[in-house]
mmCIF file of N, CA and C in Angstrom:
data_model
loop_
_atom_site.group_PDB
_atom_site.id
_atom_site.type_symbol
_atom_site.label_atom_id
_atom_site.label_comp_id
_atom_site.label_asym_id
_atom_site.label_seq_id
_atom_site.Cartn_x
_atom_site.Cartn_y
_atom_site.Cartn_z
ATOM 1 N N MET A 230 0.818 -1.199 0.000
ATOM 2 C CA MET A 230 0.000 0.000 0.000
ATOM 3 C C MET A 230 0.858 1.258 0.000
ATOM 4 N N LEU A 231 1.936 1.227 0.729
ATOM 5 C CA LEU A 231 2.830 2.375 0.781
ATOM 6 C C LEU A 231 3.428 2.667 -0.596
ATOM 7 N N GLU A 232 3.725 1.625 -1.362
ATOM 8 C CA GLU A 232 4.286 1.812 -2.695
ATOM 9 C C GLU A 232 3.299 2.535 -3.607
ATOM 10 N N ASN A 233 2.012 2.211 -3.514
ATOM 11 C CA ASN A 233 1.001 2.874 -4.334
ATOM 12 C C ASN A 233 0.934 4.357 -4.020
ATOM 13 N N THR A 234 1.050 4.698 -2.744
ATOM 14 C CA THR A 234 1.036 6.103 -2.347
ATOM 15 C C THR A 234 2.231 6.824 -2.950
ATOM 16 N N SER A 235 3.369 6.171 -2.922
ATOM 17 C CA SER A 235 4.576 6.757 -3.498
ATOM 18 C C SER A 235 4.417 6.953 -5.003
ATOM 19 N N GLU A 236 3.824 5.968 -5.675
ATOM 20 C CA GLU A 236 3.598 6.083 -7.113
ATOM 21 C C GLU A 236 2.628 7.215 -7.417
ATOM 22 N N SER A 237 1.588 7.359 -6.596
ATOM 23 C CA SER A 237 0.634 8.448 -6.786
ATOM 24 C C SER A 237 1.313 9.792 -6.613
ATOM 25 N N SER A 238 2.184 9.884 -5.629
ATOM 26 C CA SER A 238 2.946 11.108 -5.395
ATOM 27 C C SER A 238 3.821 11.443 -6.587
ATOM 28 N N ASP A 239 4.529 10.443 -7.087
ATOM 29 C CA ASP A 239 5.394 10.652 -8.248
ATOM 30 C C ASP A 239 4.585 11.086 -9.453
ATOM 31 N N SER A 240 3.422 10.487 -9.635
ATOM 32 C CA SER A 240 2.558 10.838 -10.757
ATOM 33 C C SER A 240 2.079 12.279 -10.650
ATOM 34 N N ALA A 241 1.672 12.690 -9.453
ATOM 35 C CA ALA A 241 1.211 14.067 -9.243
ATOM 36 C C ALA A 241 2.348 15.047 -9.485
ATOM 37 N N MET A 242 3.560 14.685 -9.044
ATOM 38 C CA MET A 242 4.707 15.568 -9.251
ATOM 39 C C MET A 242 5.037 15.702 -10.730
ATOM 40 N N SER A 243 4.959 14.581 -11.478
ATOM 41 C CA SER A 243 5.274 14.664 -12.900
ATOM 42 C C SER A 243 4.202 15.454 -13.643
ATOM 43 N N GLU A 244 2.942 15.333 -13.226
ATOM 44 C CA GLU A 244 1.880 16.130 -13.836
ATOM 45 C C GLU A 244 2.099 17.610 -13.540
ATOM 46 N N GLN A 245 2.441 17.927 -12.317
ATOM 47 C CA GLN A 245 2.700 19.314 -11.945
ATOM 48 C C GLN A 245 3.900 19.839 -12.724
ATOM 49 N N SER A 246 4.919 19.043 -12.832
ATOM 50 C CA SER A 246 6.094 19.458 -13.586
ATOM 51 C C SER A 246 5.742 19.706 -15.041
ATOM 52 N N GLU A 247 4.911 18.854 -15.618
ATOM 53 C CA GLU A 247 4.495 19.041 -17.007
ATOM 54 C C GLU A 247 3.676 20.319 -17.149
ATOM 55 N N ALA A 248 2.807 20.591 -16.188
ATOM 56 C CA ALA A 248 2.016 21.828 -16.221
ATOM 57 C C ALA A 248 2.926 23.046 -16.103
ATOM 58 N N GLU A 249 3.925 22.950 -15.237
ATOM 59 C CA GLU A 249 4.876 24.055 -15.085
ATOM 60 C C GLU A 249 5.688 24.260 -16.357
ATOM 61 N N LEU A 250 6.107 23.157 -16.969
ATOM 62 C CA LEU A 250 6.861 23.255 -18.219
ATOM 63 C C LEU A 250 6.012 23.880 -19.321
ATOM 64 N N GLN A 251 4.757 23.496 -19.389
ATOM 65 C CA GLN A 251 3.852 24.063 -20.390
ATOM 66 C C GLN A 251 3.669 25.560 -20.157
ATOM 67 N N ALA A 252 3.504 25.960 -18.906
ATOM 68 C CA ALA A 252 3.347 27.384 -18.584
ATOM 69 C C ALA A 252 4.611 28.157 -18.958
ATOM 70 N N GLU A 253 5.767 27.577 -18.692
ATOM 71 C CA GLU A 253 7.019 28.243 -19.048
ATOM 72 C C GLU A 253 7.163 28.368 -20.563
ATOM 73 N N ARG A 254 6.787 27.312 -21.288
ATOM 74 C CA ARG A 254 6.837 27.382 -22.757
ATOM 75 C C ARG A 254 5.926 28.486 -23.274
ATOM 76 N N GLN A 255 4.762 28.602 -22.660
ATOM 77 C CA GLN A 255 3.821 29.639 -23.071
ATOM 78 C C GLN A 255 4.393 31.031 -22.782
ATOM 79 N N ARG A 256 4.983 31.218 -21.610
ATOM 80 C CA ARG A 256 5.590 32.514 -21.280
ATOM 81 C C ARG A 256 6.762 32.825 -22.218
ATOM 82 N N ARG A 257 7.535 31.798 -22.555
ATOM 83 C CA ARG A 257 8.657 31.981 -23.487
ATOM 84 C C ARG A 257 8.132 32.442 -24.855
ATOM 85 N N HIS A 258 7.010 31.871 -25.280
ATOM 86 C CA HIS A 258 6.386 32.274 -26.549
ATOM 87 C C HIS A 258 5.947 33.738 -26.487
ATOM 88 N N HIS A 259 5.339 34.149 -25.379
ATOM 89 C CA HIS A 259 4.922 35.549 -25.220
ATOM 90 C C HIS A 259 6.123 36.478 -25.366
ATOM 91 N N VAL A 260 7.219 36.117 -24.711
ATOM 92 C CA VAL A 260 8.426 36.947 -24.745
ATOM 93 C C VAL A 260 9.015 36.984 -26.157
ATOM 94 N N ALA A 261 9.071 35.837 -26.816
ATOM 95 C CA ALA A 261 9.617 35.803 -28.180
ATOM 96 C C ALA A 261 8.805 36.705 -29.100
ATOM 97 N N TRP A 262 7.502 36.664 -28.949
ATOM 98 C CA TRP A 262 6.629 37.511 -29.763
ATOM 99 C C TRP A 262 6.875 38.978 -29.439
ATOM 100 N N GLY A 263 6.988 39.294 -28.170
ATOM 101 C CA GLY A 263 7.236 40.672 -27.754
ATOM 102 C C GLY A 263 8.559 41.202 -28.281
ATOM 103 N N ILE A 264 9.590 40.369 -28.226
ATOM 104 C CA ILE A 264 10.905 40.777 -28.730
ATOM 105 C C ILE A 264 10.856 40.972 -30.244
ATOM 106 N N ALA A 265 10.203 40.049 -30.940
ATOM 107 C CA ALA A 265 10.112 40.164 -32.398
ATOM 108 C C ALA A 265 9.397 41.448 -32.801
ATOM 109 N N ALA A 266 8.287 41.741 -32.146
ATOM 110 C CA ALA A 266 7.537 42.960 -32.462
ATOM 111 C C ALA A 266 8.364 44.204 -32.148
ATOM 112 N N ALA A 267 9.081 44.183 -31.044
ATOM 113 C CA ALA A 267 9.909 45.330 -30.668
ATOM 114 C C ALA A 267 11.053 45.522 -31.661
ATOM 115 N N ARG A 268 11.625 44.435 -32.103
ATOM 116 C CA ARG A 268 12.735 44.531 -33.064
ATOM 117 C C ARG A 268 12.248 45.092 -34.396
ATOM 118 N N LEU A 269 11.027 44.748 -34.782
ATOM 119 C CA LEU A 269 10.474 45.321 -36.012
ATOM 120 C C LEU A 269 10.394 46.839 -35.909
ATOM 121 N N GLY A 270 10.138 47.320 -34.703
ATOM 122 C CA GLY A 270 10.079 48.759 -34.469
ATOM 123 C C GLY A 270 11.422 49.360 -34.107
ATOM 124 N N HIS A 271 12.495 48.564 -34.267
ATOM 125 C CA HIS A 271 13.860 49.017 -33.972
ATOM 126 C C HIS A 271 14.025 49.467 -32.521
ATOM 127 N N THR A 272 13.288 48.813 -31.618
ATOM 128 C CA THR A 272 13.392 49.120 -30.196
ATOM 129 C C THR A 272 14.564 48.346 -29.599
ATOM 130 N N PRO A 273 15.452 49.019 -28.906
ATOM 131 C CA PRO A 273 16.597 48.324 -28.299
ATOM 132 C C PRO A 273 16.150 47.416 -27.145
ATOM 133 N N LEU A 274 16.924 46.380 -26.898
ATOM 134 C CA LEU A 274 16.636 45.449 -25.807
ATOM 135 C C LEU A 274 17.781 45.554 -24.807
ATOM 136 N N ASP A 275 17.581 46.367 -23.771
ATOM 137 C CA ASP A 275 18.678 46.579 -22.823
ATOM 138 C C ASP A 275 18.750 45.465 -21.780
ATOM 139 N N PRO A 276 19.867 45.356 -21.075
ATOM 140 C CA PRO A 276 20.074 44.270 -20.112
ATOM 141 C C PRO A 276 19.016 44.202 -19.004
ATOM 142 N N GLN A 277 18.541 45.342 -18.530
ATOM 143 C CA GLN A 277 17.532 45.323 -17.466
ATOM 144 C C GLN A 277 16.220 44.736 -17.979
ATOM 145 N N VAL A 278 15.845 45.086 -19.195
ATOM 146 C CA VAL A 278 14.629 44.534 -19.795
ATOM 147 C C VAL A 278 14.792 43.033 -19.997
ATOM 148 N N ARG A 279 15.966 42.601 -20.427
ATOM 149 C CA ARG A 279 16.228 41.163 -20.573
ATOM 150 C C ARG A 279 16.053 40.446 -19.232
ATOM 151 N N ALA A 280 16.520 41.056 -18.168
ATOM 152 C CA ALA A 280 16.382 40.457 -16.835
ATOM 153 C C ALA A 280 14.910 40.346 -16.445
ATOM 154 N N TYR A 281 14.127 41.375 -16.739
ATOM 155 C CA TYR A 281 12.689 41.323 -16.449
ATOM 156 C C TYR A 281 12.022 40.206 -17.250
ATOM 157 N N LEU A 282 12.369 40.108 -18.523
ATOM 158 C CA LEU A 282 11.777 39.076 -19.375
ATOM 159 C C LEU A 282 12.155 37.683 -18.888
ATOM 160 N N HIS A 283 13.396 37.518 -18.470
ATOM 161 C CA HIS A 283 13.821 36.223 -17.925
ATOM 162 C C HIS A 283 13.021 35.894 -16.660
ATOM 163 N N GLY A 284 12.840 36.887 -15.805
ATOM 164 C CA GLY A 284 12.046 36.681 -14.594
ATOM 165 C C GLY A 284 10.629 36.244 -14.913
ATOM 166 N N TYR A 285 10.060 36.797 -15.962
ATOM 167 C CA TYR A 285 8.712 36.398 -16.389
ATOM 168 C C TYR A 285 8.722 34.964 -16.914
ATOM 169 N N ILE A 286 9.698 34.629 -17.742
ATOM 170 C CA ILE A 286 9.761 33.281 -18.314
ATOM 171 C C ILE A 286 9.842 32.225 -17.221
ATOM 172 N N VAL A 287 10.681 32.436 -16.227
ATOM 173 C CA VAL A 287 10.871 31.422 -15.182
ATOM 174 C C VAL A 287 9.820 31.497 -14.083
ATOM 175 N N GLY A 288 8.892 32.435 -14.196
ATOM 176 C CA GLY A 288 7.786 32.505 -13.248
ATOM 177 C C GLY A 288 8.039 33.364 -12.028
ATOM 178 N N GLU A 289 9.128 34.120 -12.018
ATOM 179 C CA GLU A 289 9.412 35.002 -10.886
ATOM 180 C C GLU A 289 8.579 36.278 -10.947
ATOM 181 N N LEU A 290 8.161 36.666 -12.149
ATOM 182 C CA LEU A 290 7.319 37.849 -12.343
ATOM 183 C C LEU A 290 6.017 37.440 -13.017
ATOM 184 N N THR A 291 4.936 38.078 -12.616
ATOM 185 C CA THR A 291 3.642 37.835 -13.249
ATOM 186 C C THR A 291 3.446 38.821 -14.398
ATOM 187 N N VAL A 292 2.396 38.615 -15.166
ATOM 188 C CA VAL A 292 2.059 39.544 -16.244
ATOM 189 C C VAL A 292 1.814 40.931 -15.669
ATOM 190 N N ASP A 293 1.102 41.000 -14.559
ATOM 191 C CA ASP A 293 0.815 42.297 -13.939
ATOM 192 C C ASP A 293 2.092 43.004 -13.488
ATOM 193 N N GLN A 294 3.025 42.249 -12.927
ATOM 194 C CA GLN A 294 4.294 42.842 -12.503
ATOM 195 C C GLN A 294 5.104 43.318 -13.705
ATOM 196 N N LEU A 295 5.075 42.536 -14.770
ATOM 197 C CA LEU A 295 5.775 42.933 -15.989
ATOM 198 C C LEU A 295 5.172 44.214 -16.556
ATOM 199 N N GLU A 296 3.860 44.302 -16.525
ATOM 200 C CA GLU A 296 3.183 45.504 -17.011
ATOM 201 C C GLU A 296 3.575 46.724 -16.178
ATOM 202 N N ALA A 297 3.663 46.543 -14.870
ATOM 203 C CA ALA A 297 4.021 47.657 -13.983
ATOM 204 C C ALA A 297 5.443 48.162 -14.251
ATOM 205 N N LEU A 298 6.295 47.304 -14.773
ATOM 206 C CA LEU A 298 7.679 47.686 -15.064
ATOM 207 C C LEU A 298 7.830 48.437 -16.385
ATOM 208 N N SER A 299 6.802 48.359 -17.236
ATOM 209 C CA SER A 299 6.905 49.048 -18.524
ATOM 210 C C SER A 299 6.483 50.504 -18.386
ATOM 211 N N CYS A 300 7.109 51.339 -19.169
ATOM 212 C CA CYS A 300 6.818 52.771 -19.153
ATOM 213 C C CYS A 300 6.644 53.216 -20.606
ATOM 214 N N PRO A 301 5.441 53.644 -20.979
ATOM 215 C CA PRO A 301 5.184 54.002 -22.380
ATOM 216 C C PRO A 301 6.131 55.058 -22.944
ATOM 217 N N SER A 302 6.650 55.928 -22.093
ATOM 218 C CA SER A 302 7.539 56.984 -22.590
ATOM 219 C C SER A 302 8.981 56.508 -22.798
ATOM 220 N N GLU A 303 9.285 55.288 -22.361
ATOM 221 C CA GLU A 303 10.633 54.739 -22.530
ATOM 222 C C GLU A 303 10.618 53.647 -23.596
ATOM 223 N N PRO A 304 11.201 53.909 -24.754
ATOM 224 C CA PRO A 304 11.188 52.917 -25.833
ATOM 225 C C PRO A 304 11.754 51.558 -25.421
ATOM 226 N N ALA A 305 12.741 51.536 -24.547
ATOM 227 C CA ALA A 305 13.374 50.271 -24.152
ATOM 228 C C ALA A 305 12.405 49.329 -23.450
ATOM 229 N N THR A 306 11.354 49.856 -22.832
ATOM 230 C CA THR A 306 10.415 48.977 -22.121
ATOM 231 C C THR A 306 9.192 48.618 -22.964
ATOM 232 N N ARG A 307 9.156 49.052 -24.200
ATOM 233 C CA ARG A 307 8.014 48.701 -25.060
ATOM 234 C C ARG A 307 7.895 47.195 -25.259
ATOM 235 N N VAL A 308 9.029 46.498 -25.245
ATOM 236 C CA VAL A 308 8.994 45.046 -25.381
ATOM 237 C C VAL A 308 8.216 44.423 -24.221
ATOM 238 N N LEU A 309 8.282 45.024 -23.046
ATOM 239 C CA LEU A 309 7.520 44.515 -21.902
ATOM 240 C C LEU A 309 6.028 44.672 -22.161
ATOM 241 N N ALA A 310 5.628 45.847 -22.626
ATOM 242 C CA ALA A 310 4.214 46.098 -22.908
ATOM 243 C C ALA A 310 3.707 45.173 -24.009
ATOM 244 N N THR A 311 4.528 44.936 -25.021
ATOM 245 C CA THR A 311 4.138 44.052 -26.118
ATOM 246 C C THR A 311 4.003 42.617 -25.629
ATOM 247 N N THR A 312 4.894 42.194 -24.754
ATOM 248 C CA THR A 312 4.819 40.849 -24.176
ATOM 249 C C THR A 312 3.553 40.696 -23.345
ATOM 250 N N VAL A 313 3.221 41.706 -22.565
ATOM 251 C CA VAL A 313 2.003 41.683 -21.747
ATOM 252 C C VAL A 313 0.775 41.588 -22.644
ATOM 253 N N THR A 314 0.752 42.367 -23.712
ATOM 254 C CA THR A 314 -0.379 42.326 -24.648
ATOM 255 C C THR A 314 -0.545 40.929 -25.221
ATOM 256 N N GLN A 315 0.547 40.312 -25.635
ATOM 257 C CA GLN A 315 0.494 38.958 -26.191
ATOM 258 C C GLN A 315 -0.004 37.957 -25.149
ATOM 259 N N ALA A 316 0.490 38.052 -23.936
ATOM 260 C CA ALA A 316 0.081 37.127 -22.875
ATOM 261 C C ALA A 316 -1.412 37.247 -22.594
ATOM 262 N N ARG A 317 -1.906 38.450 -22.540
ATOM 263 C CA ARG A 317 -3.332 38.652 -22.250
ATOM 264 C C ARG A 317 -4.202 38.255 -23.431
ATOM 265 N N PHE A 318 -3.717 38.456 -24.626
ATOM 266 C CA PHE A 318 -4.472 38.096 -25.822
ATOM 267 C C PHE A 318 -4.668 36.587 -25.905
ATOM 268 N N LEU A 319 -3.663 35.828 -25.506
ATOM 269 C CA LEU A 319 -3.719 34.370 -25.625
ATOM 270 C C LEU A 319 -4.349 33.663 -24.434
ATOM 271 N N ARG A 320 -4.837 34.392 -23.479
ATOM 272 C CA ARG A 320 -5.467 33.746 -22.308
ATOM 273 C C ARG A 320 -6.739 33.068 -22.686
#
């Protein structure tokens, strides 16, 4: 009986891991789209913005937090706003 419980635990962990991997893939897609759109507009991608995007991909930042970090008057953060738009559009 104890072995079955262990197997159930392992199964739940692998399902959770798969869900987490899927969420990360989705966030990575949002970021790739945001970067591509920003590059079309010749918007630079500075190191701080890259760090924010990485934080979003790995789940350290939410869409709302990413949005709060963007500033419409700063071209360098437009990629953040574009990524947020893509994430919300695909929900």
